[in-house]
Every structure is written in structure tokens, then in C-alpha cells.
Amino acid sequence: MGMLEFYGQQYLDGHASDPRDLGWMRGAPPPADKRITFESDCFRAFPQIRWSLSHMRELTTTVNVWRGSDAPSNLERFDRSSEIEALAFTDENGRSLGFEGALFDTYADGIVVFHRGRIVYERYFGALEPHLPHACHSVTKTYAGTLAAAFVHEGVLDDRKEISYYLPEMRGTAWEDATLRHVMDMQTGLAHTETYADEKSDVWAYSRACSFRPRLAGYDGPTTICDYLQTVRKEGTHGQRFDYLTVNTEVIAWVMSRVTGLSFAQLLHERLWVPLGCEHDAYVLVDSAGMSVAGAGLCTSLRDMARFGELIRCEGSCNGKQLIPASAVQDVHNGDHGYSYRSQWWVTHDEFGAFEARGIHGQRLYIAPEAEMVVARFASHPLASAEAGDIITTPQLLALGRMLRG
Amino acid sequence: MGMLEFYGQQYLDGHASDPRDLGWMRGAPPPADKRITFESDCFRAFPQIRWSLSHMRELTTTVNVWRGSDAPSNLERFDRSSEIEALAFTDENGRSLGFEGALFDTYADGIVVFHRGRIVYERYFGALEPHLPHACHSVTKTYAGTLAAAFVHEGVLDDRKEISYYLPEMRGTAWEDATLRHVMDMQTGLAHTETYADEKSDVWAYSRACSFRPRLAGYDGPTTICDYLQTVRKEGTHGQRFDYLTVNTEVIAWVMSRVTGLSFAQLLHERLWVPLGCEHDAYVLVDSAGMSVAGAGLCTSLRDMARFGELIRCEGSCNGKQLIPASAVQDVHNGDHGYSYRSQWWVTHDEFGAFEARGIHGQRLYIAPEAEMVVARFASHPLASAEAGDIITTPQLLALGRMLRG
């Protein structure tokens, strides 16, 4: 059986961990040792995660992101699978890899590649199917940040205003005097940690509050996202340094909902899913007050995530309609020097001027303007770190971009 | 404020209980006294239920019933709203009512009327919108029963076989020597009660096992539907008398999944949602083993439920394709004498030869062959009894059928 080693631990490899072959959640009912439940927390364990990330709604509460009634937008295809799968490249450890092997080695669940607006490559693996929404994890943040940037450029929000201006109940919390821009760029000073490997990290308290993880018996902490946010205190100074904390994105979404009167799921529906002509309803995890988990809770089909990427590559324009102000997109990728974070996008300043959305366990939406390429991928990597597969995926994306740029 | 009285209790009426006006689950976040949660069990209370039944997936775990990728089937329209709303009739208490007033008095959330295959009337109220799936409750049983009847008529299942033939793990339970036909017609002898008004009734133990109701702290009962079913013992004789018990439908669905290898949600997708050209994905509540709650857990858009009704009115044929064997449909409505239950359909033998699916709180799918009419309605009546509104709805349906028959 194929194994891979990460940090001295052995894991089933991308082939051997295929949840269909392992029989997870198969049978009526599935045998007890093949069940994946939320309460047990095993849905986050490996290899169960290879099934869970394509089945989140079966594990917890969700709200629909409706695609609307019109026919989906047509996606042109220009199949280049054989060229792409013939592509070899060297990973950051100096290992020579084939394109497909690299997908298995990073536990990819699916990949769609757009070049000049046409689908040149599309594959699905393991539990993922084209119509199934997959957990985006922190790619969710990028959807929230893009909507917020649009509202700022449209004058609906003012990113120089402090959070307490929009949310009076945030007085006395860490965000009282943080500007919306500080929050959008993760430049807040919070007494809050986000270390997935540490069970005592604050990120787990946040996860329990927002129903992203089960609560232990006798739990008496906050039971909603908003209640949790109001417990977070300031540490240091806002606007001084980048500190990647999911709770900031919840604040962005809360501000948007307060100002527009629409939930995050409704905003995604109105601003993106309908006008983009998405093919499938998406969904967002909700807490017990019905608030969307905007920091990590979106689940969408891969092709619809790629549609969003293509919209952004086209500076917010889709079929002649400007859905997101071009200035909002330009502001992102002109962003800061070096690898940086702007309006919830990672800006790489690589050879393609690429910027991207990233999610834990290997989700990536990579937009490479100078290669006219968009890559959307989902994965269920054993390690709870978006970086775990980068050693392979980053050079793979660069090799692909070079090939397509021609 | 408008009130209605049932059994000596006062309730907000159909207008006054509109969840939009009452502010349930509105705001970011909704105020604490306007929240509807699963854990508190308040989602089943009135007037919260007026919101909950259109938002079940936000309250518990669900699996998608995918409509497929093709365009929805076209529904012809021939609007007769003004005639229909001008219709007056006398309810079973001798009260004269207008058509629309009767909808409000029965807490209707929506109604679609087909006549000769065309939509002649369609309305939505309260929290329901055309694209939102609403809880079907026991109308779910009719979907399960229809699929089972189809499998019987296709030779996939044999309704003379005992349940233990299909499910060896049911040996020693109430169903060991019940035939599939006994179960399909609710003719089993079970030591099991289903009295919604009695908190100690077995139906609540079933509901907790299948994640339809919250579990109390320290709960140590069964945590899946299949585990629960195996605790039910025989009482009396099978095939002797009608006893309407939801657990029987869970057995039907379990048999179908065991034999076909497909979950109830997958069966609905393949056999109905795709070939009927349904417009919206539906969903089914799932237990912690991922098994569909086939006795009560389906949520579908109203128009898609009406499509199913129209299929059955047309004896299983849709656009020239025979989706359900005509013999299976004929077997239902030729059924027993008097008001009876056959393959999970209520057979009325009324003036239209009507048969129908019924769900607690006022759901109804009424098929009147001799009026060439199908009526699909959802409601959120304060009383947990499909009968509560019958005093109004039954004469209303008869009056409508007479008018349309002409």
C-alpha cells in the first residue's frame, strides 16, 4: 500500500486513501468502523477528511447559496489534457514529478484549469464529483474580502472607518478601533492565536462557537460567532503587522451583513452566483444563530470556484457586465511588495503577477494574469496546513503557467 | 392581532404569524429572542415552525437530492387565479370561506394547482419562496412507497418476502416475519406508539435516534435509524390492521438501499428528480450514519412536489417516458375500499377518485384523476396533526375540483 511521509509521520498516499476504495460511508448503513461523524470529531481526521470535505452538509448545519433560475453560463472547452499530463517539473525538494503524480501526491480532489477563458483541463478524484460542493476553507475569506472590496469601491463601505462605527457592540473588543482596512488586510493586533496543531489555540474555541467543531459535554462557552468575537481583546497595535487570523474575516462579513441587511450567503447569491451563471448551488456552514461561517465555511463546486477566478482575472467583468469594480481588483494585485495579503487575497508578485486564494488542506484558486491562466483546485491533504503541499503545487503551477503562456 | 382557537388554545392566525413580520431569524445576528435553534427544540414550536419548515437544513444535517444538469422541464401555465380566488365554499363546520382566506386559516406556506398538466394557480406565503425546499414530513413516505411499489412491479423487490429476507439484522425484531407488503401498507403489529402530543410516545425516541429532534444531555439511546429499528418488538399480528407508524417507512427505505446499493437520496435523484426535470435540488435529513430519514425527512420545492403529483396523475408517465410502472400507480388507486393506505398513499375514493400524500402540519399532495387536477400545498399549522386543517382543506379541494372539472 502506497504511503507518504510528512514530518516523520506515515500517511496513506493519494491513491491508497481514496475514500471510495476504503469504503468510508458506504453501505446501508455503513459499518461502524467506516462511519464519519461530526460529534466524534473524526470527520477532520485523515483519511476520513478525504470524504468529509465533499460532504460537509451531511455533517453540520448549512445555508444554501442559490444559483438562480437561469441556465448556467457556457464554458468553452479546449482540451489540452494530454499536453498537460505530459508536463514534468521539479518540486522544491529537487524531485522530478509528472503533472498527474503531483496531484496524487498533494491529495488533490479536483482541478480545473482555465486558459484564455477556456477550460483546458479538468479532473476529479476520490469523493469529489463535478456537482458536489467541496469545502473551500480559507478560500471563503477571499470571497468575503472581494465583496468587501467591491463595497468599498462602490462607496457602500468606507475602509477607513473603525469597526465600532458599523458594529457598536464591538466597543470594548479588539476591533473597537481597528479600521475595516486593517481587518481586510489582516493587520489587526489581537490577543488570539491560530495554531491548528495546538488543541489549546484560540482557533478551536472559535470553531466550537461557530459550530465548525463539536462541543464537549458541559460546554459553556459562546454558542455563536458574534458572541465569540465579542470576547476577543486587543493585543499590540492595529496596522503594524500582518497576522493571519480567521476571526477577522468574520468581522468583515458581519459588517457587510449589518450594512446591507443581507446574509453572507445572500450576498454570494446576488453578487456572484446569479450574475456569474454558476452551475450549482453552493452552501455555507451556519452557526446556531444562522450566521454564515464566512472565515472558512463556504462549500462550492470546483467549476463554480473557477468561474469566480476567471471573473477576477478579467478584472471583475463577466460577459460584458462589471460585477466587481475593476479598481477593486487592481487594488488587490497591485498590492504590497513581496508575498502579501490584500483584501483577503494572497499576492505573490511571481513571474505571472499571480494572486491567489488559499485554504487549509490544499485548496487553491490561483490567478495568473500574465499567463492568462486560472487554476482552481480542491484537496484533502492529511496536514492541516495550506503550505503542506506547496513544495509540489507551487512549482507545478509555475510550470503549467509557462507551458500555457507558450 | 388576529387569533385562531384550536381545542381551546389561542394561536396567532395565518396573517399574524407571518415569520417575516415577526422578525424570526432576521438581523445580523438575529436578536436572542428571535432565534430559532435545533438544540432548544424551539424550531418545532409555534410560531417558529412557520420559519423552520422552510429552513430545515440550517437546523440539522442533510444530504442533497441533485436535480441533474439538464434544463428543468417546462411547465405550461394557464392562469385562473381570479376565478379560483373568487371561489367560495363551506367548511365542515358550516362556515362559509373564500379560497384565499382558507389558505391563511390553515397556515398555508404555498400552493400549486395543476389542471390538465398546466399550472392554473400558484401562491407562496410567509417564509416560503418558490426555490426554497419546505419540509414534506410524511409526504416523504409517499415518495418512498412509490419507489418501493415501482421496484416491486419491476421485479427488483418481492413484496411477499419477509423483511428479514432482505435485512438479516432484523431477525428478532418486530419486522422479522412482516412482509414488505405489510410494511408498505402499514399493516404491521408493532409495540410502538406514534402520538405526537405525548412526550413519552415512542415516536420521540425514534426522532432522537435519527437526529430529527435534539438529544437530552446524557442521552444513551440509539444514535442511528437502523440501530433504533432493531430495538422495536412485535405486538399482535402482521397483516391484521392498519397502524400508521413512521418507522415502517424507514424499513422500506432500508430495504431499497440494501438491494439497490443506493441511498434514498440517490434513488430520488435517479428515479425522480432527473427524469422529471425538477427545477431545484431537494434534500433529505440524515442521521449520524448518513442514512436518509425516509419517514419524514424530505424537503423539496413546492413546484417539484407538484411535478411528482402530475407524474402520478399520468400513471407514471412523463413526456412519453414511463418513469414508474403504470401498474404500480393503478394498484394504489384501485386500492382498498373506504379511506385506506396503499404503498404509502392515502386512497380517498372521493368523487374524483383522489389519492393523496399527507404530512403533519398541513402538507398535502392531492391527486384527483377525475378532475384532472393535482394540488400540492405546504403549511406550518400550529397543531402537529395533518388532520388539523382538514375541516377546511378537504372541502376546499373538493370545491376546487368541481370548479375545474367544469
Coordinates of C-alpha atoms in Angstrom, one line a residue, chain A residues 25 27-30 35-37 39 55 57-67 69 72 131 167 169 215 223-224 226-227 254 257-258 279-284 286-291, chain B residues 25 27-30 35-37 39 55 57-67 69 72 131 167 169 215 223-224 226-227 254 257-258 279-284 286-291:
Chain A
M25 CA -19.7 5.9 4.5
G27 CA -23.4 0.6 2.7
A28 CA -26.8 0.8 4.3
P29 CA -25.9 1.6 7.0
P30 CA -22.1 2.0 6.7
R35 CA -18.7 5.9 9.7
I36 CA -17.7 9.5 9.7
T37 CA -19.5 11.7 12.2
E39 CA -19.8 14.5 17.0
H55 CA -19.9 16.1 2.3
R57 CA -23.6 19.4 4.8
E58 CA -24.2 15.8 5.9
L59 CA -22.1 16.6 9.0
T60 CA -23.3 20.0 10.1
T61 CA -25.8 22.8 9.5
T62 CA -25.6 24.8 6.3
V63 CA -27.5 27.5 4.3
N64 CA -27.9 27.4 0.6
V65 CA -26.3 29.8 -1.9
W66 CA -28.8 29.7 -4.7
R67 CA -27.6 29.8 -8.2
S69 CA -33.1 30.1 -12.3
P72 CA -25.6 28.2 -16.3
H131 CA -21.6 18.7 -9.0
L167 CA -20.9 47.4 14.9
E169 CA -21.5 46.1 20.0
R215 CA -18.6 21.0 21.6
T223 CA -22.5 29.5 21.0
T224 CA -22.5 32.0 18.1
C226 CA -20.9 37.2 17.1
D227 CA -20.8 36.2 20.8
W254 CA -20.7 40.8 10.0
S257 CA -24.5 41.9 6.7
R258 CA -25.2 44.8 9.1
E279 CA -23.9 25.8 -12.4
H280 CA -24.5 24.5 -8.9
D281 CA -26.0 25.8 -5.7
A282 CA -23.2 26.3 -3.1
Y283 CA -23.6 26.4 0.6
V284 CA -22.1 28.0 3.7
V286 CA -24.0 28.4 9.7
D287 CA -23.8 28.8 13.5
S288 CA -26.7 28.4 15.8
A289 CA -27.9 32.0 15.2
G290 CA -28.0 31.3 11.4
M291 CA -24.9 33.4 10.7
Chain B
M25 CA -34.1 34.9 12.3
G27 CA -30.8 40.7 11.6
A28 CA -27.1 40.2 11.9
P29 CA -27.3 38.4 14.2
P30 CA -31.0 37.9 14.9
R35 CA -33.6 33.0 17.2
I36 CA -34.7 29.6 16.2
T37 CA -32.4 26.7 17.1
E39 CA -30.8 22.4 20.3
H55 CA -35.2 26.3 6.6
R57 CA -31.0 22.5 6.5
E58 CA -30.0 25.4 8.6
L59 CA -31.1 23.5 11.7
T60 CA -29.8 20.0 11.1
T61 CA -27.7 17.7 8.8
T62 CA -29.0 17.0 5.3
V63 CA -28.0 15.3 2.1
N64 CA -28.6 16.8 -1.3
V65 CA -31.0 15.3 -3.9
W66 CA -29.4 16.6 -7.1
R67 CA -31.7 17.7 -9.9
S69 CA -27.6 19.2 -15.2
P72 CA -35.9 21.9 -15.9
H131 CA -37.0 28.0 -4.8
L167 CA -32.2 -7.4 6.1
E169 CA -30.1 -8.0 11.0
R215 CA -31.0 14.6 22.4
T223 CA -27.9 7.1 17.6
T224 CA -28.9 5.9 14.1
C226 CA -31.0 1.3 11.9
D227 CA -30.0 0.9 15.5
W254 CA -33.5 0.5 4.3
S257 CA -30.9 0.9 -0.2
R258 CA -29.7 -2.6 0.7
E279 CA -36.2 22.7 -11.0
H280 CA -34.4 22.7 -7.7
D281 CA -32.2 20.4 -5.7
A282 CA -34.2 18.9 -2.8
Y283 CA -32.7 17.5 0.3
V284 CA -33.2 14.8 3.0
V286 CA -29.7 12.4 7.5
D287 CA -28.8 10.6 10.8
S288 CA -25.3 10.3 12.1
A289 CA -24.6 7.2 9.9
G290 CA -25.6 9.3 6.9
M291 CA -28.8 7.4 6.4

